[in-house]
Amino acid sequence: MCVRSRMGRRPCCSKEGLNRGAWSGFEDKILSDYIKNHGEGKWRDLPKRAGLKRCGKSCRLRWLNYLRPDIKRGNISHDEEDLIIKLHQLLGNRWSLIAGRLPGRTDNEIKNYWNTNLSKKLKSHQSNMERCIDKSKAKKAPKGDSVDAAAKVDDQFHPVIRTKAVRCTKVYLPLQQDDMMANHILEPTCNDSPSTLVPQGGDPSNFLIDFDMEDLVSSFEDDFFQLCVKDDQNRGNPVDGNVGGSSIWTDEAMQGDWRGSGIQEPNVASELRTLATFLDSEEEWQEK
DNA sequence: AACCCAGGCAACCGCCTGTAT
DNA sequence: GATACAGGCGGTTGCCTGGGT
């Protein structure tokens, strides 16, 4: 047991004398052979036992992101991209959670893909949206409201479920009250667990929902996207075979002005209603 | 052919959480 | 409750590669 020189965490390993940077094929082989024989875990001790001059964390990362046998290599498919976008809308930068719903994909890969591809698309889409809202704001509001408008755009397009721990925490769904009424979010199905919907700050349009993130995520994929398909059909949208069939983030919609393009209006509120309906139907919400 | 530059991606870093003591 | 540790996560960095000049 080492004597700690100061309070706080000690480094995961002494960095001296360790290899850094790209892994060689030889190192990969040693690591994967070792894990095949001894299994994962005990990462701190693993390098010493396996005879690798690497930090334990580095070994873990290499295994999880590259050497695992179930890693799917190659381009992200359109379906996967769609799923990433939807999950990111819902979860934000929770890459590991998102990766958990994409078999064979790693959080690092998805994070990189998002940063290099999707965030750009999102940005250009958002700037289009901001332009639209600025235009309509300029007509209605006095000068000086543009910051407010931008903030509202942000709110509208990032109604993200924020969870730090697995078991939740309150979730904020900034839906309009009439949206909720129209979609039966306030219907008696919720009344059997009275704490599931709690008006926040006296504002009837803001609600906090308690639920178990694990339960949600574990059954999320199939149920949610089946609902998306159903929702699209109800809205008269053709289901194109993509996950969920939703076209809200198609390339065409990302570029140019989607109003007047004949493309279904990006309707995040509708997607959230779908989610809310999904949550409602789960009947697995738990009181804390 | 040589150089520059931007994009992509693997790897690293630091912080956080959960668990054991 | 405090501390130590292992593992996990997300942000960032820096190298490599391919395209443009």
mmCIF file of C-alpha atoms (C1' of nucleotides) in Angstrom:
data_model
loop_
_atom_site.group_PDB
_atom_site.id
_atom_site.type_symbol
_atom_site.label_atom_id
_atom_site.label_comp_id
_atom_site.label_asym_id
_atom_site.label_seq_id
_atom_site.Cartn_x
_atom_site.Cartn_y
_atom_site.Cartn_z
ATOM 1 C CA MET A 1 0.000 0.000 0.000
ATOM 2 C CA CYS A 2 1.526 3.271 -1.025
ATOM 3 C CA VAL A 3 1.671 6.262 1.245
ATOM 4 C CA ARG A 4 -0.295 9.098 -0.197
ATOM 5 C CA SER A 5 1.665 12.292 -0.410
ATOM 6 C CA ARG A 6 -1.472 14.413 -0.400
ATOM 7 C CA MET A 7 -5.181 14.040 -0.009
ATOM 8 C CA GLY A 8 -7.278 13.183 -3.011
ATOM 9 C CA ARG A 9 -6.922 10.590 -5.664
ATOM 10 C CA ARG A 10 -3.625 9.096 -6.467
ATOM 11 C CA PRO A 11 -2.905 8.630 -10.158
ATOM 12 C CA CYS A 12 -4.175 5.366 -11.573
ATOM 13 C CA CYS A 13 -0.556 4.399 -12.144
ATOM 14 C CA SER A 14 2.859 5.965 -12.192
ATOM 15 C CA LYS A 15 3.311 7.315 -15.653
ATOM 16 C CA GLU A 16 7.031 6.765 -15.642
ATOM 17 C CA GLY A 17 8.399 4.079 -17.876
ATOM 18 C CA LEU A 18 5.063 3.429 -19.507
ATOM 19 C CA ASN A 19 4.274 3.354 -23.180
ATOM 20 C CA ARG A 20 1.995 6.044 -24.434
ATOM 21 C CA GLY A 21 0.270 6.790 -27.681
ATOM 22 C CA ALA A 22 -0.864 4.325 -30.271
ATOM 23 C CA TRP A 23 -0.962 0.656 -29.378
ATOM 24 C CA SER A 24 1.176 -1.775 -31.319
ATOM 25 C CA GLY A 25 -0.181 -5.032 -32.659
ATOM 26 C CA PHE A 26 2.009 -6.868 -30.194
ATOM 27 C CA GLU A 27 0.514 -5.001 -27.245
ATOM 28 C CA ASP A 28 -2.982 -5.633 -28.580
ATOM 29 C CA LYS A 29 -2.284 -9.330 -28.762
ATOM 30 C CA ILE A 30 -0.912 -9.481 -25.230
ATOM 31 C CA LEU A 31 -3.912 -7.621 -23.891
ATOM 32 C CA SER A 32 -6.577 -9.580 -25.717
ATOM 33 C CA ASP A 33 -4.892 -12.900 -24.916
ATOM 34 C CA TYR A 34 -4.718 -11.956 -21.270
ATOM 35 C CA ILE A 35 -8.354 -10.917 -21.110
ATOM 36 C CA LYS A 36 -9.465 -14.035 -22.962
ATOM 37 C CA ASN A 37 -7.704 -16.132 -20.362
ATOM 38 C CA HIS A 38 -8.409 -14.142 -17.218
ATOM 39 C CA GLY A 39 -11.421 -12.008 -18.009
ATOM 40 C CA GLU A 40 -11.977 -8.290 -17.636
ATOM 41 C CA GLY A 41 -11.564 -6.286 -14.465
ATOM 42 C CA LYS A 42 -8.733 -5.475 -12.051
ATOM 43 C CA TRP A 43 -7.504 -3.005 -14.597
ATOM 44 C CA ARG A 44 -4.967 -1.438 -12.297
ATOM 45 C CA ASP A 45 -3.148 -4.717 -11.806
ATOM 46 C CA LEU A 46 -3.713 -5.996 -15.311
ATOM 47 C CA PRO A 47 -0.726 -4.369 -17.022
ATOM 48 C CA LYS A 48 1.700 -5.779 -14.478
ATOM 49 C CA ARG A 49 0.180 -9.252 -14.650
ATOM 50 C CA ALA A 50 -0.041 -9.235 -18.417
ATOM 51 C CA GLY A 51 3.419 -7.765 -18.823
ATOM 52 C CA LEU A 52 2.295 -4.597 -20.509
ATOM 53 C CA LYS A 53 3.972 -1.258 -20.062
ATOM 54 C CA ARG A 54 0.671 0.549 -20.053
ATOM 55 C CA CYS A 55 -1.548 2.287 -17.572
ATOM 56 C CA GLY A 56 -4.531 0.217 -16.412
ATOM 57 C CA LYS A 57 -6.940 2.791 -17.646
ATOM 58 C CA SER A 58 -5.301 2.742 -21.008
ATOM 59 C CA CYS A 59 -5.714 -1.048 -21.161
ATOM 60 C CA ARG A 60 -9.358 -0.785 -20.247
ATOM 61 C CA LEU A 61 -9.958 1.839 -22.885
ATOM 62 C CA ARG A 62 -8.118 -0.120 -25.539
ATOM 63 C CA TRP A 63 -10.123 -3.238 -24.769
ATOM 64 C CA LEU A 64 -13.490 -1.539 -24.582
ATOM 65 C CA ASN A 65 -13.064 0.686 -27.610
ATOM 66 C CA TYR A 66 -11.096 -1.506 -29.927
ATOM 67 C CA LEU A 67 -10.261 -5.063 -28.965
ATOM 68 C CA ARG A 68 -13.567 -6.402 -27.662
ATOM 69 C CA PRO A 69 -14.762 -9.158 -29.996
ATOM 70 C CA ASP A 70 -18.253 -7.708 -30.335
ATOM 71 C CA ILE A 71 -17.079 -4.346 -31.631
ATOM 72 C CA LYS A 72 -18.777 -3.443 -34.880
ATOM 73 C CA ARG A 73 -16.393 -1.696 -37.218
ATOM 74 C CA GLY A 74 -17.234 0.361 -40.251
ATOM 75 C CA ASN A 75 -19.496 3.216 -41.096
ATOM 76 C CA ILE A 76 -22.435 4.240 -39.005
ATOM 77 C CA SER A 77 -25.547 3.293 -40.934
ATOM 78 C CA HIS A 78 -28.425 5.646 -41.584
ATOM 79 C CA ASP A 79 -30.553 3.776 -39.065
ATOM 80 C CA GLU A 80 -27.854 4.045 -36.471
ATOM 81 C CA GLU A 81 -27.435 7.737 -37.184
ATOM 82 C CA ASP A 82 -31.147 8.260 -36.777
ATOM 83 C CA LEU A 83 -31.091 6.418 -33.502
ATOM 84 C CA ILE A 84 -28.128 8.430 -32.255
ATOM 85 C CA ILE A 85 -29.905 11.661 -33.071
ATOM 86 C CA LYS A 86 -33.074 10.614 -31.311
ATOM 87 C CA LEU A 87 -31.228 9.361 -28.275
ATOM 88 C CA HIS A 88 -29.096 12.464 -28.146
ATOM 89 C CA GLN A 89 -32.214 14.585 -28.257
ATOM 90 C CA LEU A 90 -33.450 12.643 -25.309
ATOM 91 C CA LEU A 91 -30.306 12.076 -23.279
ATOM 92 C CA GLY A 92 -27.830 14.740 -24.313
ATOM 93 C CA ASN A 93 -24.138 13.898 -24.217
ATOM 94 C CA ARG A 94 -24.657 10.639 -22.366
ATOM 95 C CA TRP A 95 -22.524 8.739 -24.804
ATOM 96 C CA SER A 96 -22.319 5.552 -22.844
ATOM 97 C CA LEU A 97 -26.091 5.376 -22.527
ATOM 98 C CA ILE A 98 -26.472 6.039 -26.213
ATOM 99 C CA ALA A 99 -23.832 3.464 -27.045
ATOM 100 C CA GLY A 100 -25.700 0.978 -24.883
ATOM 101 C CA ARG A 101 -28.544 1.072 -27.372
ATOM 102 C CA LEU A 102 -26.292 0.568 -30.388
ATOM 103 C CA PRO A 103 -24.885 -2.937 -30.263
ATOM 104 C CA GLY A 104 -21.225 -3.083 -31.185
ATOM 105 C CA ARG A 105 -20.714 0.654 -31.038
ATOM 106 C CA THR A 106 -18.651 2.329 -28.364
ATOM 107 C CA ASP A 107 -19.295 5.554 -26.537
ATOM 108 C CA ASN A 108 -16.061 6.957 -27.915
ATOM 109 C CA GLU A 109 -17.044 6.130 -31.463
ATOM 110 C CA ILE A 110 -20.459 7.696 -31.084
ATOM 111 C CA LYS A 111 -19.010 10.744 -29.406
ATOM 112 C CA ASN A 112 -16.522 11.183 -32.224
ATOM 113 C CA TYR A 113 -19.199 10.632 -34.836
ATOM 114 C CA TRP A 114 -21.393 13.187 -33.178
ATOM 115 C CA ASN A 115 -18.632 15.741 -32.896
ATOM 116 C CA THR A 116 -17.421 15.325 -36.442
ATOM 117 C CA ASN A 117 -20.679 14.784 -38.309
ATOM 118 C CA LEU A 118 -23.906 15.292 -36.484
ATOM 119 C CA SER A 119 -23.078 18.378 -34.446
ATOM 120 C CA LYS A 120 -22.332 20.221 -37.659
ATOM 121 C CA LYS A 121 -25.639 19.192 -39.128
ATOM 122 C CA LEU A 122 -27.362 20.203 -35.935
ATOM 123 C CA LYS A 123 -25.647 23.575 -35.906
ATOM 124 C CA SER A 124 -26.642 24.413 -39.438
ATOM 125 C CA HIS A 125 -30.145 23.212 -38.725
ATOM 126 C CA GLN A 126 -30.312 25.307 -35.588
ATOM 127 C CA SER A 127 -29.096 28.409 -37.336
ATOM 128 C CA ASN A 128 -31.844 27.875 -39.896
ATOM 129 C CA MET A 129 -34.344 27.592 -37.096
ATOM 130 C CA GLU A 130 -32.982 30.684 -35.385
ATOM 131 C CA ARG A 131 -33.342 32.619 -38.598
ATOM 132 C CA CYS A 132 -36.956 31.510 -38.866
ATOM 133 C CA ILE A 133 -37.710 32.443 -35.284
ATOM 134 C CA ASP A 134 -35.853 35.731 -35.540
ATOM 135 C CA LYS A 135 -37.956 36.594 -38.550
ATOM 136 C CA SER A 136 -41.205 35.833 -36.798
ATOM 137 C CA LYS A 137 -39.970 37.526 -33.620
ATOM 138 C CA ALA A 138 -38.991 40.633 -35.521
ATOM 139 C CA LYS A 139 -42.522 40.900 -36.760
ATOM 140 C CA LYS A 140 -44.122 40.493 -33.336
ATOM 141 C CA ALA A 141 -41.703 41.682 -30.687
ATOM 142 C CA PRO A 142 -39.945 44.968 -29.959
ATOM 143 C CA LYS A 143 -36.188 45.201 -30.406
ATOM 144 C CA GLY A 144 -33.923 43.534 -27.872
ATOM 145 C CA ASP A 145 -35.675 40.183 -27.724
ATOM 146 C CA SER A 146 -33.254 38.308 -29.963
ATOM 147 C CA VAL A 147 -31.299 36.830 -27.058
ATOM 148 C CA ASP A 148 -34.518 35.595 -25.579
ATOM 149 C CA ALA A 149 -35.492 34.092 -28.889
ATOM 150 C CA ALA A 150 -32.176 32.263 -29.151
ATOM 151 C CA ALA A 151 -32.602 30.918 -25.638
ATOM 152 C CA LYS A 152 -36.036 29.667 -26.547
ATOM 153 C CA VAL A 153 -34.686 27.940 -29.610
ATOM 154 C CA ASP A 154 -32.176 26.242 -27.387
ATOM 155 C CA ASP A 155 -34.876 25.199 -24.957
ATOM 156 C CA GLN A 156 -37.021 23.920 -27.752
ATOM 157 C CA PHE A 157 -34.333 21.787 -29.312
ATOM 158 C CA HIS A 158 -32.581 20.536 -26.225
ATOM 159 C CA PRO A 159 -35.305 19.303 -23.958
ATOM 160 C CA VAL A 160 -32.816 16.824 -22.651
ATOM 161 C CA ILE A 161 -33.329 14.298 -19.922
ATOM 162 C CA ARG A 162 -30.444 14.885 -17.560
ATOM 163 C CA THR A 163 -29.513 12.036 -15.321
ATOM 164 C CA LYS A 164 -26.331 11.723 -13.405
ATOM 165 C CA ALA A 165 -27.174 8.705 -11.382
ATOM 166 C CA VAL A 166 -28.870 5.658 -12.852
ATOM 167 C CA ARG A 167 -31.841 6.010 -10.616
ATOM 168 C CA CYS A 168 -33.482 9.222 -11.386
ATOM 169 C CA THR A 169 -33.816 12.307 -10.415
ATOM 170 C CA LYS A 170 -36.445 14.649 -11.687
ATOM 171 C CA VAL A 171 -36.986 15.030 -15.352
ATOM 172 C CA TYR A 172 -38.109 18.211 -16.907
ATOM 173 C CA LEU A 173 -40.506 18.155 -19.808
ATOM 174 C CA PRO A 174 -41.147 21.709 -20.891
ATOM 175 C CA LEU A 175 -44.365 20.917 -22.720
ATOM 176 C CA GLN A 176 -47.260 23.233 -23.134
ATOM 177 C CA GLN A 177 -50.242 22.411 -20.996
ATOM 178 C CA ASP A 178 -52.571 22.063 -23.955
ATOM 179 C CA ASP A 179 -50.070 19.654 -25.525
ATOM 180 C CA MET A 180 -50.196 17.544 -22.416
ATOM 181 C CA MET A 181 -53.955 17.618 -22.225
ATOM 182 C CA ALA A 182 -54.260 16.816 -25.887
ATOM 183 C CA ASN A 183 -51.989 13.830 -25.472
ATOM 184 C CA HIS A 184 -53.499 12.580 -22.231
ATOM 185 C CA ILE A 185 -50.341 13.144 -20.256
ATOM 186 C CA LEU A 186 -52.502 14.465 -17.456
ATOM 187 C CA GLU A 187 -55.101 11.757 -17.805
ATOM 188 C CA PRO A 188 -55.913 9.453 -14.890
ATOM 189 C CA THR A 189 -53.395 6.837 -16.007
ATOM 190 C CA CYS A 190 -50.882 8.856 -14.040
ATOM 191 C CA ASN A 191 -53.008 9.212 -10.974
ATOM 192 C CA ASP A 192 -52.183 5.855 -9.518
ATOM 193 C CA SER A 193 -48.731 7.197 -8.771
ATOM 194 C CA PRO A 194 -49.409 10.700 -7.610
ATOM 195 C CA SER A 195 -45.801 11.792 -7.438
ATOM 196 C CA THR A 196 -45.104 11.087 -11.048
ATOM 197 C CA LEU A 197 -46.231 14.478 -12.174
ATOM 198 C CA VAL A 198 -45.413 17.407 -9.989
ATOM 199 C CA PRO A 199 -46.084 20.986 -11.035
ATOM 200 C CA GLN A 200 -42.843 22.853 -10.674
ATOM 201 C CA GLY A 201 -42.569 26.395 -9.400
ATOM 202 C CA GLY A 202 -46.282 26.910 -9.674
ATOM 203 C CA ASP A 203 -46.054 26.929 -13.437
ATOM 204 C CA PRO A 204 -48.651 24.468 -14.681
ATOM 205 C CA SER A 205 -46.794 24.004 -17.952
ATOM 206 C CA ASN A 206 -43.705 22.618 -16.266
ATOM 207 C CA PHE A 207 -43.729 19.157 -14.806
ATOM 208 C CA LEU A 208 -41.253 16.965 -13.080
ATOM 209 C CA ILE A 209 -41.398 13.267 -13.572
ATOM 210 C CA ASP A 210 -39.828 10.610 -11.422
ATOM 211 C CA PHE A 211 -38.887 7.404 -13.085
ATOM 212 C CA ASP A 212 -36.276 4.719 -13.096
ATOM 213 C CA MET A 213 -33.765 5.451 -15.834
ATOM 214 C CA GLU A 214 -32.684 1.848 -16.014
ATOM 215 C CA ASP A 215 -36.226 0.664 -16.618
ATOM 216 C CA LEU A 216 -36.710 3.337 -19.180
ATOM 217 C CA VAL A 217 -33.561 2.655 -21.104
ATOM 218 C CA SER A 218 -33.820 -1.113 -20.961
ATOM 219 C CA SER A 219 -37.076 -1.169 -22.834
ATOM 220 C CA PHE A 220 -36.653 2.070 -24.642
ATOM 221 C CA GLU A 221 -35.522 1.069 -28.063
ATOM 222 C CA ASP A 222 -38.225 -1.274 -29.283
ATOM 223 C CA ASP A 223 -41.192 0.319 -27.628
ATOM 224 C CA PHE A 224 -40.252 3.897 -28.292
ATOM 225 C CA PHE A 225 -39.532 3.424 -31.941
ATOM 226 C CA GLN A 226 -42.607 1.354 -32.508
ATOM 227 C CA LEU A 227 -44.492 4.276 -31.047
ATOM 228 C CA CYS A 228 -42.619 6.615 -33.343
ATOM 229 C CA VAL A 229 -43.700 4.548 -36.312
ATOM 230 C CA LYS A 230 -47.264 4.576 -35.063
ATOM 231 C CA ASP A 231 -47.068 8.281 -34.410
ATOM 232 C CA ASP A 232 -45.773 8.950 -37.888
ATOM 233 C CA GLN A 233 -48.548 6.868 -39.375
ATOM 234 C CA ASN A 234 -51.109 8.754 -37.320
ATOM 235 C CA ARG A 235 -49.660 11.992 -38.588
ATOM 236 C CA GLY A 236 -49.925 10.692 -42.105
ATOM 237 C CA ASN A 237 -46.191 10.433 -42.656
ATOM 238 C CA PRO A 238 -44.927 7.611 -44.806
ATOM 239 C CA VAL A 239 -42.856 5.140 -42.853
ATOM 240 C CA ASP A 240 -39.669 4.732 -44.808
ATOM 241 C CA GLY A 241 -38.126 1.799 -43.043
ATOM 242 C CA ASN A 242 -35.708 3.886 -41.057
ATOM 243 C CA VAL A 243 -35.771 3.554 -37.343
ATOM 244 C CA GLY A 244 -38.916 5.267 -36.226
ATOM 245 C CA GLY A 245 -39.655 6.396 -39.735
ATOM 246 C CA SER A 246 -39.286 9.985 -38.653
ATOM 247 C CA SER A 247 -37.847 12.448 -41.052
ATOM 248 C CA ILE A 248 -37.192 15.313 -38.692
ATOM 249 C CA TRP A 249 -33.434 15.332 -39.157
ATOM 250 C CA THR A 250 -33.039 14.282 -42.724
ATOM 251 C CA ASP A 251 -30.240 15.891 -44.657
ATOM 252 C CA GLU A 252 -32.716 17.909 -46.650
ATOM 253 C CA ALA A 253 -34.259 19.240 -43.499
ATOM 254 C CA MET A 254 -30.848 20.050 -42.102
ATOM 255 C CA GLN A 255 -29.983 22.128 -45.093
ATOM 256 C CA GLY A 256 -31.886 25.084 -46.374
ATOM 257 C CA ASP A 257 -35.261 26.222 -45.330
ATOM 258 C CA TRP A 258 -37.475 23.272 -44.493
ATOM 259 C CA ARG A 259 -40.505 25.487 -44.541
ATOM 260 C CA GLY A 260 -41.752 25.332 -48.047
ATOM 261 C CA SER A 261 -39.533 22.382 -48.886
ATOM 262 C CA GLY A 262 -42.411 19.984 -48.552
ATOM 263 C CA ILE A 263 -40.611 18.218 -45.746
ATOM 264 C CA GLN A 264 -42.394 17.436 -42.524
ATOM 265 C CA GLU A 265 -41.771 20.266 -40.103
ATOM 266 C CA PRO A 266 -39.209 19.359 -37.475
ATOM 267 C CA ASN A 267 -41.484 18.751 -34.546
ATOM 268 C CA VAL A 268 -39.571 18.030 -31.412
ATOM 269 C CA ALA A 269 -42.596 18.692 -29.240
ATOM 270 C CA SER A 270 -44.334 15.927 -31.109
ATOM 271 C CA GLU A 271 -41.391 13.588 -30.586
ATOM 272 C CA LEU A 272 -41.488 14.415 -26.907
ATOM 273 C CA ARG A 273 -45.186 13.743 -26.813
ATOM 274 C CA THR A 274 -44.427 10.371 -28.269
ATOM 275 C CA LEU A 275 -41.897 9.845 -25.550
ATOM 276 C CA ALA A 276 -44.343 10.994 -22.916
ATOM 277 C CA THR A 277 -46.955 8.618 -24.274
ATOM 278 C CA PHE A 278 -44.369 5.893 -24.185
ATOM 279 C CA LEU A 279 -43.492 6.715 -20.598
ATOM 280 C CA ASP A 280 -47.141 6.769 -19.717
ATOM 281 C CA SER A 281 -47.713 3.357 -21.200
ATOM 282 C CA GLU A 282 -44.792 1.805 -19.404
ATOM 283 C CA GLU A 283 -46.570 1.868 -16.029
ATOM 284 C CA GLU A 284 -43.266 1.120 -14.396
ATOM 285 C CA TRP A 285 -42.670 4.474 -12.862
ATOM 286 C CA GLN A 286 -41.520 4.150 -9.375
ATOM 287 C CA GLU A 287 -41.729 6.411 -6.447
ATOM 288 C CA LYS A 288 -38.383 7.282 -5.069
ATOM 289 C "C1'" DA B 1 6.959 16.253 -55.437
ATOM 290 C "C1'" DA B 2 6.529 19.021 -51.512
ATOM 291 C "C1'" DC B 3 3.989 21.510 -48.517
ATOM 292 C "C1'" DC B 4 -0.094 22.980 -46.007
ATOM 293 C "C1'" DC B 5 -4.362 22.356 -43.862
ATOM 294 C "C1'" DA B 6 -8.548 20.418 -42.146
ATOM 295 C "C1'" DG B 7 -10.996 16.461 -40.541
ATOM 296 C "C1'" DG B 8 -11.299 12.112 -38.221
ATOM 297 C "C1'" DC B 9 -10.304 9.267 -34.643
ATOM 298 C "C1'" DA B 10 -7.638 6.914 -30.976
ATOM 299 C "C1'" DA B 11 -5.929 7.911 -26.732
ATOM 300 C "C1'" DC B 12 -5.397 10.641 -22.670
ATOM 301 C "C1'" DC B 13 -6.890 13.366 -18.670
ATOM 302 C "C1'" DG B 14 -9.421 14.687 -14.866
ATOM 303 C "C1'" DC B 15 -13.497 14.273 -12.494
ATOM 304 C "C1'" DC B 16 -17.383 11.616 -10.625
ATOM 305 C "C1'" DT B 17 -19.825 7.701 -8.528
ATOM 306 C "C1'" DG B 18 -20.227 3.446 -6.123
ATOM 307 C "C1'" DT B 19 -18.318 0.341 -2.945
ATOM 308 C "C1'" DA B 20 -15.347 -1.424 0.615
ATOM 309 C "C1'" DT B 21 -13.108 -0.628 4.848
ATOM 310 C "C1'" DG C 1 -18.858 9.713 8.475
ATOM 311 C "C1'" DA C 2 -14.279 9.649 6.404
ATOM 312 C "C1'" DT C 3 -11.138 7.683 3.454
ATOM 313 C "C1'" DA C 4 -9.308 4.845 -0.295
ATOM 314 C "C1'" DC C 5 -9.880 2.610 -4.369
ATOM 315 C "C1'" DA C 6 -11.748 0.793 -8.872
ATOM 316 C "C1'" DG C 7 -14.196 1.683 -12.625
ATOM 317 C "C1'" DG C 8 -16.729 4.671 -15.660
ATOM 318 C "C1'" DC C 9 -17.679 8.869 -18.143
ATOM 319 C "C1'" DG C 10 -17.277 12.989 -21.012
ATOM 320 C "C1'" DG C 11 -14.225 16.563 -22.702
ATOM 321 C "C1'" DT C 12 -10.014 17.428 -24.901
ATOM 322 C "C1'" DT C 13 -5.725 16.606 -27.253
ATOM 323 C "C1'" DG C 14 -2.692 15.379 -30.698
ATOM 324 C "C1'" DC C 15 -1.360 12.309 -34.336
ATOM 325 C "C1'" DC C 16 -2.383 10.529 -38.837
ATOM 326 C "C1'" DT C 17 -4.252 10.792 -43.310
ATOM 327 C "C1'" DG C 18 -6.133 12.574 -47.425
ATOM 328 C "C1'" DG C 19 -7.211 16.419 -50.299
ATOM 329 C "C1'" DG C 20 -5.943 20.816 -52.206
ATOM 330 C "C1'" DT C 21 -2.496 23.981 -53.985
#
